[in-house]
Coordinates of C-alpha atoms in Angstrom, one line a residue:
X1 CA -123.9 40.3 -8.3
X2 CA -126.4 38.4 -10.3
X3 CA -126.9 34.6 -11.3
X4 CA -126.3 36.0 -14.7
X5 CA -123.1 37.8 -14.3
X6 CA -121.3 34.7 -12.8
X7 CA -122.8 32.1 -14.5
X8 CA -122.2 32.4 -18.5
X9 CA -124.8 32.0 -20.3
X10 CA -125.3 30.1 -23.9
X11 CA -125.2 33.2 -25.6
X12 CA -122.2 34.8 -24.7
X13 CA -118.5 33.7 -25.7
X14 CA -116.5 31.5 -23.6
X15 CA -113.5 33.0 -22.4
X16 CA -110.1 31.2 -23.5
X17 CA -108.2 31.5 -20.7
X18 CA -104.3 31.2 -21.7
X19 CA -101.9 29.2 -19.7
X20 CA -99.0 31.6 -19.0
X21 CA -95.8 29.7 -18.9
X22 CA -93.2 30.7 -16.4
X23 CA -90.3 32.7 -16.8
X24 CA -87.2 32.0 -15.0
X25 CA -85.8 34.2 -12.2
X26 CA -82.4 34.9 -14.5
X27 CA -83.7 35.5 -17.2
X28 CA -86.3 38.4 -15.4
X29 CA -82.7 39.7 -14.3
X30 CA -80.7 39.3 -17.1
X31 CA -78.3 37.0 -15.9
X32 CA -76.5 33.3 -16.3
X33 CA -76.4 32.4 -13.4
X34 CA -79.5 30.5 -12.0
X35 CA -80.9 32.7 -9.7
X36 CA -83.2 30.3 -8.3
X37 CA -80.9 27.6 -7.4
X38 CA -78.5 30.1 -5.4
X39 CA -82.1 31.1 -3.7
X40 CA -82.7 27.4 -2.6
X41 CA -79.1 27.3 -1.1
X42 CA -79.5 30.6 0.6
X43 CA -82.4 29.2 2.1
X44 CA -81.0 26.2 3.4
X45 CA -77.3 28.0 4.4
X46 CA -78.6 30.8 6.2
X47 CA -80.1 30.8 9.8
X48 CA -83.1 33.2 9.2
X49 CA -86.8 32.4 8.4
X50 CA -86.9 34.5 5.3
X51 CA -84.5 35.1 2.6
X52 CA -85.4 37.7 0.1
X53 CA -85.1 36.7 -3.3
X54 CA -83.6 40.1 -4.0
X55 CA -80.6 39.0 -2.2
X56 CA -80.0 35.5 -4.3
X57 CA -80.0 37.9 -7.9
X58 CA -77.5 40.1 -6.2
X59 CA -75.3 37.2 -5.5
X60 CA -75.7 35.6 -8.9
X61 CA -75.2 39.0 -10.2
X62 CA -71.7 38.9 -8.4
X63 CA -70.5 35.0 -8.8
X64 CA -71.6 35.8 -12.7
X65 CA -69.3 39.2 -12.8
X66 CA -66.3 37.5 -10.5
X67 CA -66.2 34.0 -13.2
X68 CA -66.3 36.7 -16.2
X69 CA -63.1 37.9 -15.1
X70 CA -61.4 35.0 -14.2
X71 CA -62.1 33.2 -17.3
X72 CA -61.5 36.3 -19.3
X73 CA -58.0 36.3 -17.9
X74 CA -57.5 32.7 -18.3
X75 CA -57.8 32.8 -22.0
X76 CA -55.8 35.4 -22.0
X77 CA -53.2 33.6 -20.8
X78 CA -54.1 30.3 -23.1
X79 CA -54.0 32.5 -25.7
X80 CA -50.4 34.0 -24.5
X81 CA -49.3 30.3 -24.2
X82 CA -50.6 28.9 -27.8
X83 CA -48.0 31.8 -29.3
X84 CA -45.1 30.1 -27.4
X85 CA -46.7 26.2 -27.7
X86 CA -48.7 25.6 -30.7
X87 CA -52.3 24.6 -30.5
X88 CA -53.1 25.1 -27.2
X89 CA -56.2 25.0 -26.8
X90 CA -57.7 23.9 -23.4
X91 CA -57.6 26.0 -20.0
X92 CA -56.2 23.8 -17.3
X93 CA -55.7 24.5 -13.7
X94 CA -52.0 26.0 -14.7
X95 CA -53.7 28.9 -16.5
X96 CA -56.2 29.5 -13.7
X97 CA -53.7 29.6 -11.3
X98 CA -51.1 31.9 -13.7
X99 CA -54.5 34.3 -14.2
X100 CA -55.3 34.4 -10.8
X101 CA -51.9 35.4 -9.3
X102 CA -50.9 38.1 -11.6
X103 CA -54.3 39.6 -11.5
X104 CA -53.6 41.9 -7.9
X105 CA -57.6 42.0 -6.9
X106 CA -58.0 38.8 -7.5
X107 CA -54.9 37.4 -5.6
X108 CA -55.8 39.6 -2.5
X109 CA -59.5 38.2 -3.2
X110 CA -58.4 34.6 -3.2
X111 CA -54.8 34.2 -2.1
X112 CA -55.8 32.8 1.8
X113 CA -58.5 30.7 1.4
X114 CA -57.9 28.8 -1.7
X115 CA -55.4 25.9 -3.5
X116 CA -55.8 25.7 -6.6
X117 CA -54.8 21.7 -7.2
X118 CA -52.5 21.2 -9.9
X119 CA -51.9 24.9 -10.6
X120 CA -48.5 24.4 -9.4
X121 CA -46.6 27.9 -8.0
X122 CA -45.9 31.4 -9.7
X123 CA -42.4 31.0 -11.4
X124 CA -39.8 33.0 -9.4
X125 CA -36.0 33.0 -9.4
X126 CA -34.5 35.1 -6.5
X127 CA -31.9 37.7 -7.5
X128 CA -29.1 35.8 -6.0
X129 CA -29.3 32.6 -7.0
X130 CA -29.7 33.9 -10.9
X131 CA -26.1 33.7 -12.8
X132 CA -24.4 36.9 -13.2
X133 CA -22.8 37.3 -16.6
X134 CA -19.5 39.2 -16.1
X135 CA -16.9 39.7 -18.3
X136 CA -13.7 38.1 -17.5
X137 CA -11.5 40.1 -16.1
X138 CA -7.6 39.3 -16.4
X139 CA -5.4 39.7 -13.2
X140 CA -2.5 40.3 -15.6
X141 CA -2.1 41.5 -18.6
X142 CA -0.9 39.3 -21.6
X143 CA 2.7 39.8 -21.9
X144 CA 4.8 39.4 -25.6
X145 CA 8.2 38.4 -25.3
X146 CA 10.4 40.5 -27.1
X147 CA 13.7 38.7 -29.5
X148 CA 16.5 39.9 -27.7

């Protein structure tokens, strides 16, 4: 190489050299989730020198998929509640819980190592203790007295 072909010289054009501006590690993977957050915690979590940052956009990919479905559930269930109570219109813990439990994957997914506080329980009424409607049966049956 040459003094010329490092140096620029008065003649020639100046380069303009564009900043490029970062993209995010979501958004190069599609996702919500912040991939480069759940990378820092990996980091710090897990006993090994290196964590690949192939592994953190897996997991976001999964937290992002698992939250879809619960919340998709959820306002199903607002939206079966606002039909029986008018303008309902806010998911609370209730319809987290009620989305959870009837949802079987879910429920074998969370059902140990989670309480959900203030979701209260599944309504159940054993068999036995619910009233049985019978109709009345009569031991005897009416009897007319007859004029003599």
């Amino acid at each position: 190489m040459t003094e010329s072909e490092t140096t620029p010289s008065k003649t020639t054009t100046k380069k303009v050299t564009k900043r490029v501006t970062p993209v995010q590690k979501s958004i190069k993977a599609g996702l919500i989730f912040p991939v480069g957050r759940i990378h820092r915690m990996l980091k710090n979590k897990v006993p090994l020198k290196r964590v690949s940052i192939l592994s953190s956009v897996y997991l976001a990919a999964i937290l992002e998929y698992l939250v879809s479905e619960v919340l998709e559930l959820t306002i199903s269930q607002v939206s079966a509640q606002s039909k029986e109570y008018h303008n309902v219109r806010r998911i609370s813990p209730r319809h987290l819980l009620l989305a959870i439990k009837t949802d079987e994957e879910l429920d074998n997914l969370i059902r140990v190592s989670t309480t959900i506080a203030g979701g209260g329980v599944l309504p159940y009424i054993h068999d036995v203790l619910k009233k049985v409607e019978t109709k009345p049966s009569h031991p005897h049956p009416k009897q007319t007295i007859k004029s003599i």
